[in-house]
Amino acid sequence: MAGSTIYDVAAAASVSIKSVSRVLNGEPNVSEALKAKVGKAVEELGYRRSLSARGLAGSSSSVIAALVDAGMTIEHWRSGSGNDYLSRLELGVLMELRQVDYHLMVEMVDYASPTLSRDLAALLSSIRPEGVLLTPPNSDLTVVLDVLDASGVAYARLGAEHELDRGTLVSMDERQAARDMTEHLIALGHRRIGFIGGPAVYSASRLRLEGFMAAMQTHGLEVPDDCLAEGDFTFAAGVAGVKRLLGAERAPTAIFGACDDMALGAIQGAVAVGLRVPDDLSVAGFDDSPSAMFSNPTLTTIRQPVAEMAAAAVQRLTPPLRARLSQEDQTAAVVVPYRLVARASTAAPPPG
Amino acid sequence: MAGSTIYDVAAAASVSIKSVSRVLNGEPNVSEALKAKVGKAVEELGYRRSLSARGLAGSSSSVIAALVDAGMTIEHWRSGSGNDYLSRLELGVLMELRQVDYHLMVEMVDYASPTLSRDLAALLSSIRPEGVLLTPPNSDLTVVLDVLDASGVAYARLGAEHELDRGTLVSMDERQAARDMTEHLIALGHRRIGFIGGPAVYSASRLRLEGFMAAMQTHGLEVPDDCLAEGDFTFAAGVAGVKRLLGAERAPTAIFGACDDMALGAIQGAVAVGLRVPDDLSVAGFDDSPSAMFSNPTLTTIRQPVAEMAAAAVQRLTPPLRARLSQEDQTAAVVVPYRLVARASTAAPPPG
DNA sequence: CTGAAAGCGCTAACAC
DNA sequence: GTGTTAGCGCTTTCAG
């Protein structure tokens, strides 16, 4: 029942196994009659080629490995604050892969491991994936790229910023998005705006900060040091960040958090000291995590198109999907559009 | 670099490939000297056995397949409301698997597909996983279990309720948890409590409803029909649900949503008609999704131990991990403890 | 305690 | 157009 092989199919169709293989692989020079015979036999037996056997014999393993960051994932889970980055990523991947009989393997990688290079090499030589999907901060680690290059796998880098000639690039314009959000706050009338940044390992942290600074500068607005805080992308960091910013010499009327969790923390921190959001203080985030839409007030944020980026990456990583793309699309770096989602946490500054 | 094989290791250690295999598999009757030699060679070459080859040759594929529901996953993504069930599940799985060189494959399964049985059989015969992790509602579908049994794979069922003699069972006491939450509301002083239930395919929906009803009955409290609403686990359903319940002949002073998304929807729906939560209306949820802790007010809910359940399942699905468990633990159904998390969305009913 | 040989179910050269 | 023959890198008999 569970175990028909290519020989069974060949026998049922009275052809050679090579013919079966040819049909299954969509190779050229196959008669319609053959296709039909084989198709029928496959159908009747409910036959599927063994992933293991294909991986072993051929060059294609039909497996895409997604490397996700262990630290942040574990942290999110322990703190209970969760995060749907993973879900969104996988959804994007799975929606594409299901079309082509490829499969997803998820691996946690600890970028802080002293043996990262070895760990990764071991992983690759064991799995031999056909493509690797790199998420931040792994996308930007030279060690990681080196191992990948040495092993010869194709890989896509989500949100990479350095060494842009390596691998397939898929990202969104973080800098411009941060700039847009800052402009949004400025347009509302804010002049003193604080920023809570993320950890330096994440390229996005720097880009978002840059976007913020650029917009402020464009409008001739100053950003004193005490209007800048740094966090580690957690809710608690947002609480701490807002505390710092509100203690500034001239406290900001708006705060832009480099991620939703921190922005949400900022809201809570502000409410805790008696401020009303957005009446007394506007708060904006970045990511559009689910919590952003359920928080009170709902959070103005940037929708990071994680699933779309993952889908684009996978399309370029799997030969059958890649073939559907134009020559241009196959090689060019992909920049997926984002969206500013204005919700209730931002408004005009208080008249004071 | 990327391609050392068992032959390379054997050569480097001047032994036969079988000896290498024996050491790697921890088989008995191996001299310390041999172990050392092989270990050294493996170390130096950075050798890892090929997953494909092992899967093909042996009976063990070292792959655990997690079957997640396509419909709900896609829905969460489209609505942007997200959900961290998947992340939590995978975290639990990955933390266990990393100890034993097993790998996780994630597959989306559409339980509503007319060809579900075929789809699944095809998937299994292609992947040949060593264990399958079933999430609701797949855990409780006879068709699914039948295919699994026919293929002979070991499988674990998360939150299963029917046919409890099939597969490895891992769950939490949904009924009791719902009961606890209801008791919590009653203890606060509520007498008229409304309930927004989930879709019938999910066993949990029924169990939670039963728990609610049981607690109400114990206290001699009535539950008129118009205090019962049904939703599909989405935020929108919560909004609709609260609308219905507030329109009841004698409107409830507390609402218990069968999941956090619906409870959050209920809060928003209540706020929209001018009610204050929890002053005018208490709202409780179920799941403890990240949004629950960021919502305003923060949501009183039941912490569903998804990662822990997944970990327990994986421990029983992978032979090397299973071996560490006591005989008792290996066979008994696992019931993972939950926790009622009291937050700010519930309080005593208004004096009226 | 260790080794030689025979596949696992495919794909890939190479014939025909 | 189609079939034959080798392997891919392991685990498994079965010997010694």
XYZ file of C-alpha atoms (C1' of nucleotides) in Angstrom:
736
model
C 0.000 0.000 0.000
C 2.464 2.561 1.119
C 5.232 1.137 -0.935
C 4.974 1.169 -4.682
C 8.214 1.896 -6.457
C 9.134 3.046 -9.877
C 9.478 -0.612 -10.835
C 5.877 -1.283 -9.945
C 4.791 1.594 -12.106
C 7.012 0.463 -14.948
C 5.597 -3.027 -14.737
C 2.022 -1.798 -14.585
C 2.584 0.343 -17.641
C 4.743 -2.239 -19.385
C 7.577 0.185 -19.939
C 11.044 0.685 -18.528
C 11.734 2.560 -15.372
C 13.576 5.142 -17.362
C 10.439 5.936 -19.273
C 8.566 6.401 -16.073
C 11.292 8.657 -14.826
C 11.194 10.640 -18.021
C 7.495 11.211 -17.815
C 7.680 12.147 -14.173
C 10.441 14.628 -14.811
C 8.722 16.117 -17.806
C 11.693 15.400 -19.992
C 11.424 16.056 -23.727
C 11.003 13.419 -26.410
C 8.250 11.456 -24.790
C 5.300 10.243 -26.800
C 1.802 11.063 -25.750
C 1.004 7.388 -25.612
C 3.788 6.787 -23.131
C 2.726 9.710 -21.011
C -0.790 8.392 -20.874
C 0.229 4.860 -19.982
C 2.551 5.961 -17.259
C 0.119 8.532 -15.963
C -2.534 5.886 -15.652
C -0.278 3.486 -13.800
C 0.903 6.211 -11.446
C -2.655 7.205 -10.766
C -3.801 3.684 -10.077
C -0.980 2.874 -7.749
C -1.058 6.222 -6.017
C 2.638 6.300 -6.686
C 4.957 9.070 -5.529
C 8.675 9.133 -5.987
C 10.649 8.784 -2.823
C 12.224 12.026 -1.742
C 15.186 10.178 -0.293
C 15.895 8.228 -3.423
C 15.628 11.293 -5.605
C 17.872 13.233 -3.340
C 20.423 10.513 -3.288
C 20.491 9.688 -6.955
C 19.947 13.063 -8.487
C 21.277 16.473 -7.970
C 17.942 17.806 -6.838
C 16.802 17.122 -3.320
C 13.515 18.980 -3.685
C 14.006 20.409 -0.259
C 14.173 24.042 0.719
C 15.678 24.702 4.091
C 14.604 27.759 6.021
C 17.172 28.877 8.547
C 15.569 30.767 11.349
C 17.246 32.527 14.184
C 17.231 30.495 17.368
C 17.797 33.297 19.822
C 14.962 35.573 18.860
C 12.589 32.666 18.351
C 13.265 31.213 21.759
C 13.092 34.627 23.347
C 9.722 35.304 21.813
C 8.448 32.054 23.048
C 9.798 32.358 26.566
C 8.472 35.826 27.021
C 5.147 34.644 25.677
C 5.110 37.657 23.472
C 5.186 35.456 20.427
C 5.682 36.569 16.925
C 4.233 35.524 13.689
C 7.275 36.152 11.539
C 7.795 32.433 11.275
C 4.195 31.693 10.375
C 4.136 34.369 7.741
C 7.420 33.191 6.324
C 6.312 29.617 6.121
C 3.003 30.443 4.661
C 4.729 32.248 1.826
C 7.066 29.342 1.312
C 4.452 26.635 1.514
C 2.047 28.305 -0.863
C 4.746 28.224 -3.522
C 6.194 24.817 -2.797
C 2.893 23.027 -2.874
C 2.705 23.775 -6.572
C 5.842 21.866 -7.369
C 6.250 18.948 -5.001
C 9.050 20.544 -3.075
C 9.251 20.433 0.670
C 10.197 22.713 3.496
C 12.593 21.867 6.245
C 12.843 24.299 9.116
C 16.087 24.591 11.014
C 16.941 26.745 13.949
C 20.346 28.314 13.696
C 22.053 30.030 16.540
C 24.065 32.781 14.955
C 25.798 33.389 18.230
C 27.161 29.873 18.394
C 30.953 29.776 18.456
C 30.779 26.811 16.102
C 28.291 28.410 13.751
C 30.361 27.678 10.711
C 30.724 24.011 11.546
C 27.111 23.693 12.617
C 25.956 25.071 9.334
C 28.300 23.023 7.208
C 27.144 19.935 9.054
C 23.561 20.852 8.502
C 24.030 21.387 4.814
C 25.960 18.220 4.249
C 23.313 16.266 6.037
C 20.233 17.819 4.437
C 21.700 18.819 1.118
C 18.871 21.193 0.447
C 18.323 22.496 -3.007
C 17.912 25.980 -1.727
C 18.376 27.810 1.526
C 16.245 30.628 2.764
C 18.085 32.998 5.041
C 16.239 35.231 7.460
C 17.724 38.118 9.400
C 20.147 38.310 10.983
C 21.631 35.283 9.246
C 21.117 36.922 5.856
C 23.882 39.338 6.597
C 26.494 37.220 8.265
C 29.585 36.686 6.186
C 30.330 33.394 7.926
C 26.974 32.074 6.886
C 27.376 33.173 3.307
C 30.843 31.671 3.188
C 29.630 28.269 4.297
C 26.786 28.435 1.833
C 29.043 29.391 -1.035
C 31.509 26.678 -0.155
C 28.783 24.099 -0.221
C 27.461 25.357 -3.499
C 23.768 25.603 -2.598
C 21.597 28.318 -3.940
C 20.395 30.679 -1.288
C 18.146 33.645 -0.899
C 18.717 36.381 1.632
C 15.778 38.166 3.187
C 16.467 41.732 4.107
C 20.175 41.616 3.403
C 22.156 44.771 3.228
C 25.821 43.844 2.921
C 27.716 42.059 0.156
C 24.843 42.532 -2.201
C 26.514 40.530 -4.920
C 26.075 37.292 -3.045
C 22.991 35.133 -3.281
C 19.487 36.083 -4.292
C 18.272 39.234 -2.641
C 14.754 39.799 -1.462
C 13.901 42.704 0.719
C 11.698 45.667 1.314
C 12.867 49.239 1.434
C 13.305 49.539 5.183
C 14.906 52.931 5.008
C 12.201 54.469 2.890
C 9.512 52.878 5.004
C 10.970 54.375 8.146
C 11.204 57.634 6.330
C 7.571 57.448 5.313
C 6.499 56.783 8.838
C 8.524 59.677 10.111
C 7.024 61.903 7.436
C 3.636 60.714 8.543
C 4.327 61.848 12.079
C 5.735 65.130 10.895
C 2.711 65.685 8.689
C 0.535 65.233 11.750
C 2.349 68.157 13.266
C 4.997 66.518 15.387
C 8.343 68.239 15.670
C 9.969 66.443 18.567
C 10.002 62.773 17.697
C 11.787 60.040 19.583
C 13.052 56.784 18.164
C 13.551 53.398 19.786
C 15.987 51.405 17.701
C 16.720 47.698 17.438
C 19.802 45.569 17.989
C 22.754 46.132 15.705
C 22.981 42.561 14.376
C 19.824 43.215 12.447
C 20.547 45.328 9.398
C 16.993 46.509 9.519
C 17.760 48.284 12.770
C 20.258 50.550 11.117
C 18.170 51.146 8.019
C 15.135 52.129 10.004
C 17.153 54.507 12.085
C 18.667 56.014 8.961
C 15.273 56.506 7.412
C 14.082 58.219 10.535
C 17.092 60.511 10.705
C 16.882 61.340 7.023
C 13.277 62.438 7.267
C 13.984 64.518 10.340
C 16.902 66.177 8.679
C 14.940 66.904 5.538
C 12.518 68.864 7.638
C 15.228 70.576 9.580
C 14.218 68.848 12.771
C 16.773 68.076 15.384
C 17.177 64.738 17.080
C 18.927 65.228 20.389
C 20.657 62.202 21.858
C 18.098 61.813 24.582
C 15.417 61.299 21.956
C 17.136 58.133 20.785
C 16.836 54.853 22.659
C 17.975 51.403 21.776
C 16.252 48.130 22.503
C 16.353 44.496 21.580
C 13.036 44.237 19.752
C 11.164 43.131 22.875
C 8.141 44.578 24.597
C 10.171 45.207 27.717
C 12.660 47.199 25.695
C 9.822 49.382 24.514
C 8.734 50.042 28.063
C 12.273 50.958 29.013
C 12.717 53.005 25.865
C 9.709 55.204 26.372
C 10.777 55.839 29.927
C 14.085 57.149 28.704
C 12.586 59.247 25.952
C 9.945 60.800 28.156
C 12.703 61.842 30.469
C 14.373 63.840 27.728
C 15.043 67.499 28.239
C 12.321 68.305 25.793
C 10.174 65.205 25.741
C 8.971 64.077 22.326
C 5.321 64.238 21.335
C 5.678 61.166 19.175
C 7.677 57.978 19.386
C 8.602 55.700 16.553
C 9.523 52.174 17.600
C 11.647 50.087 15.252
C 9.292 47.172 15.719
C 5.746 46.649 16.912
C 6.638 44.892 20.124
C 8.709 47.841 21.233
C 6.058 50.302 20.114
C 3.468 48.382 22.081
C 5.775 48.449 25.066
C 6.136 52.162 24.585
C 2.385 52.587 24.635
C 2.104 50.641 27.816
C 4.948 52.542 29.382
C 3.336 55.826 28.444
C -0.058 54.802 29.744
C 1.583 53.677 32.957
C 2.755 57.214 33.659
C -0.637 58.649 32.926
C -0.277 59.660 29.312
C -3.015 59.074 26.808
C -2.139 57.639 23.415
C -2.509 59.277 20.969
C -3.864 62.398 22.690
C -0.733 63.120 24.678
C 1.711 60.971 22.792
C 1.657 59.373 19.366
C 3.320 56.010 18.935
C 4.157 54.240 15.690
C 5.613 50.803 15.117
C 7.089 48.694 12.375
C 6.166 45.163 11.157
C 2.418 44.989 11.467
C 2.389 42.016 13.753
C -1.053 40.724 14.671
C -0.945 42.468 17.993
C -0.782 45.786 16.187
C -4.324 45.427 15.057
C -5.649 44.266 18.393
C -3.859 46.660 20.647
C -5.628 49.578 22.185
C -5.244 51.953 20.594
C -4.577 50.013 17.413
C -1.072 50.628 16.232
C 0.013 52.705 13.275
C 2.759 50.704 11.661
C 4.512 49.553 8.511
C 3.295 46.320 7.038
C 6.323 44.171 6.443
C 5.464 41.763 3.645
C 7.115 38.682 5.096
C 5.058 36.075 3.282
C 5.480 37.883 -0.003
C 9.230 38.111 0.446
C 9.421 34.445 1.312
C 7.346 33.565 -1.722
C 9.555 35.625 -4.012
C 12.625 33.972 -2.544
C 11.272 30.499 -3.041
C 10.286 31.256 -6.592
C 13.883 32.046 -7.318
C 15.237 29.107 -5.379
C 13.300 26.294 -6.998
C 14.128 25.621 -10.636
C 10.584 24.714 -11.719
C 9.181 27.923 -10.299
C 12.098 29.954 -11.430
C 11.535 28.835 -14.983
C 8.204 30.627 -14.958
C 9.871 33.944 -14.282
C 11.163 36.275 -16.957
C 14.901 36.409 -17.438
C 14.846 39.788 -15.815
C 12.946 38.595 -12.778
C 15.205 35.643 -12.279
C 18.285 37.688 -11.712
C 17.249 41.078 -10.423
C 17.106 41.730 -6.718
C 13.525 41.757 -5.499
C 12.143 44.638 -3.547
C 8.691 43.890 -2.244
C 6.361 46.808 -1.590
C 5.425 47.664 1.964
C 2.517 49.686 3.215
C 2.050 52.260 5.896
C -0.962 51.301 7.930
C -2.346 54.304 9.752
C -4.321 53.264 12.791
C -5.314 54.890 16.028
C -2.042 55.294 17.901
C -0.956 58.370 15.999
C -2.607 61.769 15.889
C -1.764 65.441 16.009
C 0.369 66.502 18.949
C -1.318 68.131 21.950
C -1.715 71.915 21.538
C 0.781 72.603 24.313
C 34.494 20.297 1.399
C 30.812 19.729 1.332
C 31.063 16.167 0.263
C 32.766 13.688 2.491
C 31.136 10.300 2.565
C 31.244 7.385 4.881
C 34.016 5.968 2.710
C 36.181 8.978 3.346
C 35.693 8.566 7.041
C 36.396 4.849 6.871
C 39.563 5.503 4.923
C 40.707 8.229 7.286
C 40.159 5.964 10.249
C 41.459 2.871 8.471
C 38.370 0.851 9.214
C 35.444 -0.455 7.236
C 32.408 1.606 6.479
C 30.363 -0.743 8.575
C 32.430 0.146 11.595
C 31.838 3.794 10.965
C 28.160 3.125 10.642
C 28.167 1.184 13.867
C 29.831 3.947 15.797
C 27.538 6.562 14.316
C 24.485 4.554 15.225
C 25.710 3.785 18.691
C 25.394 0.093 18.101
C 26.643 -2.294 20.788
C 29.841 -4.287 20.629
C 32.141 -1.537 19.544
C 35.557 -1.123 21.114
C 36.548 2.163 22.628
C 39.509 2.302 20.321
C 37.281 2.076 17.303
C 34.957 4.725 18.643
C 37.860 7.060 19.184
C 39.352 6.522 15.762
C 36.082 7.016 13.988
C 35.150 9.959 16.136
C 38.393 11.650 15.289
C 38.004 11.091 11.571
C 34.428 12.342 11.645
C 35.496 15.412 13.521
C 38.327 16.210 11.186
C 36.298 15.817 8.062
C 33.268 17.572 9.455
C 31.363 14.567 8.252
C 27.597 14.192 8.509
C 25.628 11.305 7.165
C 23.377 12.145 4.267
C 19.756 12.269 5.253
C 18.707 10.987 1.865
C 20.990 8.003 1.951
C 19.942 7.068 5.435
C 16.329 7.395 4.557
C 16.740 5.264 1.498
C 18.818 2.509 2.971
C 17.417 2.292 6.425
C 14.026 2.214 7.959
C 14.569 5.502 9.701
C 14.221 8.703 7.755
C 15.023 10.981 10.697
C 12.281 13.273 9.583
C 9.265 14.364 11.533
C 6.481 15.825 9.474
C 4.178 18.368 11.011
C 0.829 18.551 9.294
C -0.741 21.919 9.751
C -4.135 23.028 8.671
C -4.078 25.000 5.454
C -7.394 26.764 5.828
C -6.884 28.382 9.185
C -3.276 29.232 8.423
C -4.135 30.964 5.193
C -7.052 32.717 6.801
C -4.890 34.068 9.557
C -2.455 35.337 7.084
C -4.960 36.951 4.767
C -6.750 38.694 7.546
C -3.432 39.860 8.883
C -4.569 38.742 12.275
C -1.771 36.240 12.417
C -1.330 33.565 14.956
C 1.612 32.106 16.660
C 0.331 28.577 17.008
C 2.710 27.490 14.295
C 5.711 29.226 15.810
C 5.021 27.789 19.202
C 4.513 24.343 17.761
C 7.722 24.441 15.807
C 9.715 25.809 18.641
C 8.663 22.869 20.768
C 9.523 20.463 18.001
C 12.835 22.020 17.081
C 14.106 22.236 20.633
C 13.707 18.484 20.904
C 14.904 17.491 17.468
C 18.104 19.472 17.658
C 19.285 17.071 20.342
C 19.089 14.069 18.077
C 19.856 15.063 14.521
C 16.299 14.710 13.380
C 14.644 17.220 11.110
C 11.311 18.900 10.743
C 9.308 19.063 7.579
C 6.272 21.278 7.593
C 3.367 20.432 5.350
C 0.127 22.241 4.857
C -2.833 19.926 4.643
C -6.228 21.012 3.517
C -8.606 18.903 5.524
C -11.446 20.101 3.360
C -9.891 18.758 0.196
C -12.060 16.175 -1.528
C -8.924 14.189 -2.240
C -7.560 14.478 1.281
C -6.967 10.790 1.598
C -5.011 10.587 -1.624
C -3.127 13.790 -0.921
C -1.999 12.473 2.399
C -1.042 9.052 1.139
C 0.967 10.706 -1.586
C 2.686 12.932 0.884
C 3.612 10.052 3.146
C 4.921 7.859 0.406
C 7.051 10.667 -0.859
C 8.457 11.905 2.450
C 8.326 8.688 4.406
C 8.613 10.527 7.669
C 9.515 8.641 10.763
C 6.788 10.330 12.695
C 3.869 12.582 11.962
C 2.643 15.352 14.185
C -1.039 16.029 13.792
C -2.541 19.349 14.795
C -6.220 20.113 15.117
C -8.441 19.597 13.327
C -6.484 16.902 11.529
C -5.846 15.091 14.806
C -9.453 14.070 14.929
C -10.235 13.133 11.369
C -10.802 9.447 10.846
C -9.709 9.677 7.227
C -6.385 11.064 8.291
C -5.846 8.406 10.925
C -6.787 5.712 8.446
C -4.204 6.831 5.934
C -1.589 7.078 8.637
C -2.347 3.637 9.978
C -2.291 2.148 6.501
C 1.115 3.611 5.860
C 2.418 2.387 9.173
C 4.018 5.612 10.403
C 3.976 6.550 14.026
C 1.910 9.609 14.714
C 1.015 11.887 17.565
C -2.276 13.680 17.836
C -2.456 17.064 19.467
C -5.729 17.771 21.193
C -7.498 14.699 19.904
C -10.767 13.677 21.388
C -12.137 10.796 19.350
C -10.846 7.268 18.843
C -8.492 7.641 21.728
C -6.943 4.247 21.125
C -5.238 5.417 17.966
C -1.826 7.077 17.907
C 0.001 8.906 20.624
C -2.179 11.363 22.454
C -1.013 14.719 23.690
C -3.449 17.284 24.888
C -4.471 19.660 27.582
C -7.681 19.472 29.527
C -9.725 21.882 27.460
C -12.932 21.145 29.272
C -11.509 21.750 32.696
C -9.732 24.873 31.531
C -12.954 26.331 30.196
C -14.577 25.349 33.420
C -11.896 27.099 35.416
C -12.298 30.253 33.420
C -16.028 30.186 33.881
C -15.559 29.654 37.601
C -13.206 32.606 37.580
C -15.908 34.798 36.107
C -18.499 33.475 38.484
C -16.181 34.083 41.423
C -15.883 37.674 40.306
C -19.600 37.949 40.746
C -20.927 37.381 37.244
C -24.183 35.521 36.874
C -25.117 36.179 33.276
C -22.233 34.994 31.162
C -22.206 34.714 27.411
C -20.076 32.346 25.364
C -18.734 32.649 21.850
C -17.886 29.190 20.574
C -15.654 27.942 17.790
C -16.214 25.876 14.657
C -17.386 22.321 15.092
C -14.474 20.676 13.219
C -12.261 21.582 16.113
C -12.837 19.229 19.021
C -11.632 21.959 21.303
C -14.679 24.002 20.413
C -17.012 21.445 21.882
C -14.889 20.783 24.919
C -14.631 24.424 25.796
C -18.323 24.870 25.435
C -18.944 21.827 27.613
C -16.640 23.136 30.291
C -18.441 26.431 30.248
C -21.854 24.827 30.475
C -20.755 22.477 33.225
C -19.509 25.306 35.406
C -22.657 27.302 34.837
C -24.817 24.348 35.697
C -22.843 23.588 38.829
C -23.688 27.036 40.058
C -27.254 26.796 39.004
C -26.812 29.504 36.424
C -28.891 29.495 33.302
C -27.538 29.926 29.832
C -30.306 31.128 27.568
C -29.841 30.532 23.854
C -29.241 34.172 23.146
C -26.196 34.067 25.399
C -24.531 31.599 23.098
C -22.876 32.636 19.852
C -20.795 30.707 17.420
C -17.812 31.916 15.448
C -14.969 30.652 13.344
C -12.082 31.614 15.597
C -11.559 34.957 13.877
C -11.524 38.482 15.217
C -14.485 39.371 13.037
C -16.449 36.511 14.518
C -15.785 37.980 17.942
C -17.123 41.334 16.873
C -20.222 39.683 15.471
C -20.552 37.458 18.498
C -20.527 40.228 21.045
C -23.105 42.079 19.043
C -25.417 39.131 19.235
C -24.838 38.549 22.918
C -25.315 42.166 23.901
C -28.613 42.056 22.128
C -29.811 39.256 24.386
C -32.957 39.692 26.377
C -30.874 39.952 29.491
C -27.449 40.950 28.274
C -24.503 39.181 29.923
C -22.074 41.021 32.147
C -19.236 38.790 31.051
C -18.294 37.090 27.813
C -16.061 34.105 27.416
C -14.600 33.707 23.928
C -13.400 30.264 22.870
C -10.206 31.781 21.543
C -8.293 35.000 22.025
C -8.972 36.402 18.592
C -12.679 36.188 19.182
C -12.358 37.586 22.675
C -10.349 40.490 21.310
C -13.019 41.007 18.686
C -15.592 40.977 21.427
C -13.711 43.664 23.298
C -13.552 45.832 20.254
C -17.201 45.243 19.505
C -18.116 46.180 23.045
C -15.981 49.286 23.026
C -17.535 50.279 19.728
C -20.955 50.480 21.324
C -19.661 52.522 24.206
C -19.021 49.870 26.810
C -15.947 49.899 28.968
C -14.027 46.672 29.510
C -13.889 45.426 32.190
C -16.009 48.048 34.010
C -19.169 47.396 32.065
C -18.317 44.062 30.564
C -15.718 41.438 31.385
C -14.189 39.489 28.546
C -12.086 36.343 28.755
C -10.309 34.434 26.047
C -8.546 31.155 25.464
C -5.065 30.407 24.045
C -2.879 33.192 25.347
C -1.787 34.389 21.962
C 0.721 37.247 21.986
C -1.975 39.775 21.308
C -3.578 38.868 24.604
C -0.788 40.449 26.504
C -0.624 43.575 24.381
C -4.286 44.290 24.026
C -5.904 47.019 25.985
C -7.090 45.967 28.405
C -4.799 42.985 28.529
C -6.760 39.810 28.138
C -7.569 37.273 30.806
C -7.105 33.931 29.129
C -6.001 30.321 29.338
C -2.431 29.641 28.404
C -2.455 26.800 25.920
C 0.897 25.023 26.173
C 1.434 24.467 22.462
C 5.214 24.226 22.514
C 5.114 21.871 25.465
C 2.570 19.637 23.771
C 4.618 19.582 20.600
C 7.736 18.718 22.567
C 5.984 15.889 24.373
C 4.707 14.562 21.076
C 8.110 14.646 19.462
C 9.688 12.909 22.425
C 7.337 10.029 21.850
C 7.758 10.044 18.100
C 11.523 9.832 17.836
C 13.055 6.568 19.044
C 16.204 8.121 20.519
C 14.201 10.565 22.606
C 11.574 8.037 23.437
C 14.205 5.747 24.880
C 14.904 8.315 27.570
C 11.336 8.139 28.814
C 10.114 5.692 31.407
C 8.032 2.785 30.172
C 5.029 4.466 31.672
C 5.688 7.762 29.954
C 6.186 6.141 26.605
C 2.739 4.711 26.422
C 0.446 6.827 28.551
C -1.488 9.652 27.003
C 0.060 12.980 27.855
C -1.950 15.747 29.398
C 0.024 18.950 29.609
C -0.914 21.462 32.306
C -2.444 24.762 31.312
C -2.666 27.955 33.289
C -5.325 30.554 33.783
C -3.761 33.952 33.241
C -5.792 36.637 34.926
C -5.211 40.000 33.343
C -7.118 43.218 33.084
C -10.108 42.352 30.916
C -12.072 40.719 33.689
C -13.407 42.275 36.869
C -16.481 42.306 39.024
C -19.722 43.084 37.196
C -21.138 46.603 37.388
C -23.334 47.127 40.461
C -26.464 47.531 38.313
C 34.225 -7.337 17.946
C 34.775 -6.286 12.790
C 34.268 -6.612 7.580
C 32.296 -7.810 2.680
C 28.563 -7.685 -0.155
C 23.916 -6.705 -1.335
C 20.523 -3.646 -1.991
C 17.105 0.750 -0.760
C 14.523 3.659 -5.193
C 15.810 6.678 -7.816
C 18.559 9.595 -11.786
C 22.060 9.820 -15.283
C 24.966 8.486 -18.831
C 25.037 5.806 -22.506
C 23.287 2.662 -25.844
C 19.642 1.147 -29.227
C 11.522 7.643 -28.693
C 12.885 4.138 -25.430
C 15.667 0.759 -22.634
C 20.226 -0.802 -19.956
C 23.370 -0.207 -16.739
C 25.634 1.963 -13.115
C 25.969 4.210 -9.227
C 24.306 8.023 -5.264
C 25.719 6.980 0.366
C 24.022 4.724 3.427
C 22.011 0.366 6.406
C 21.543 -4.501 6.538
C 22.126 -9.067 6.211
C 25.551 -12.462 6.771
C 30.291 -14.030 7.522
C 34.370 -14.298 10.110
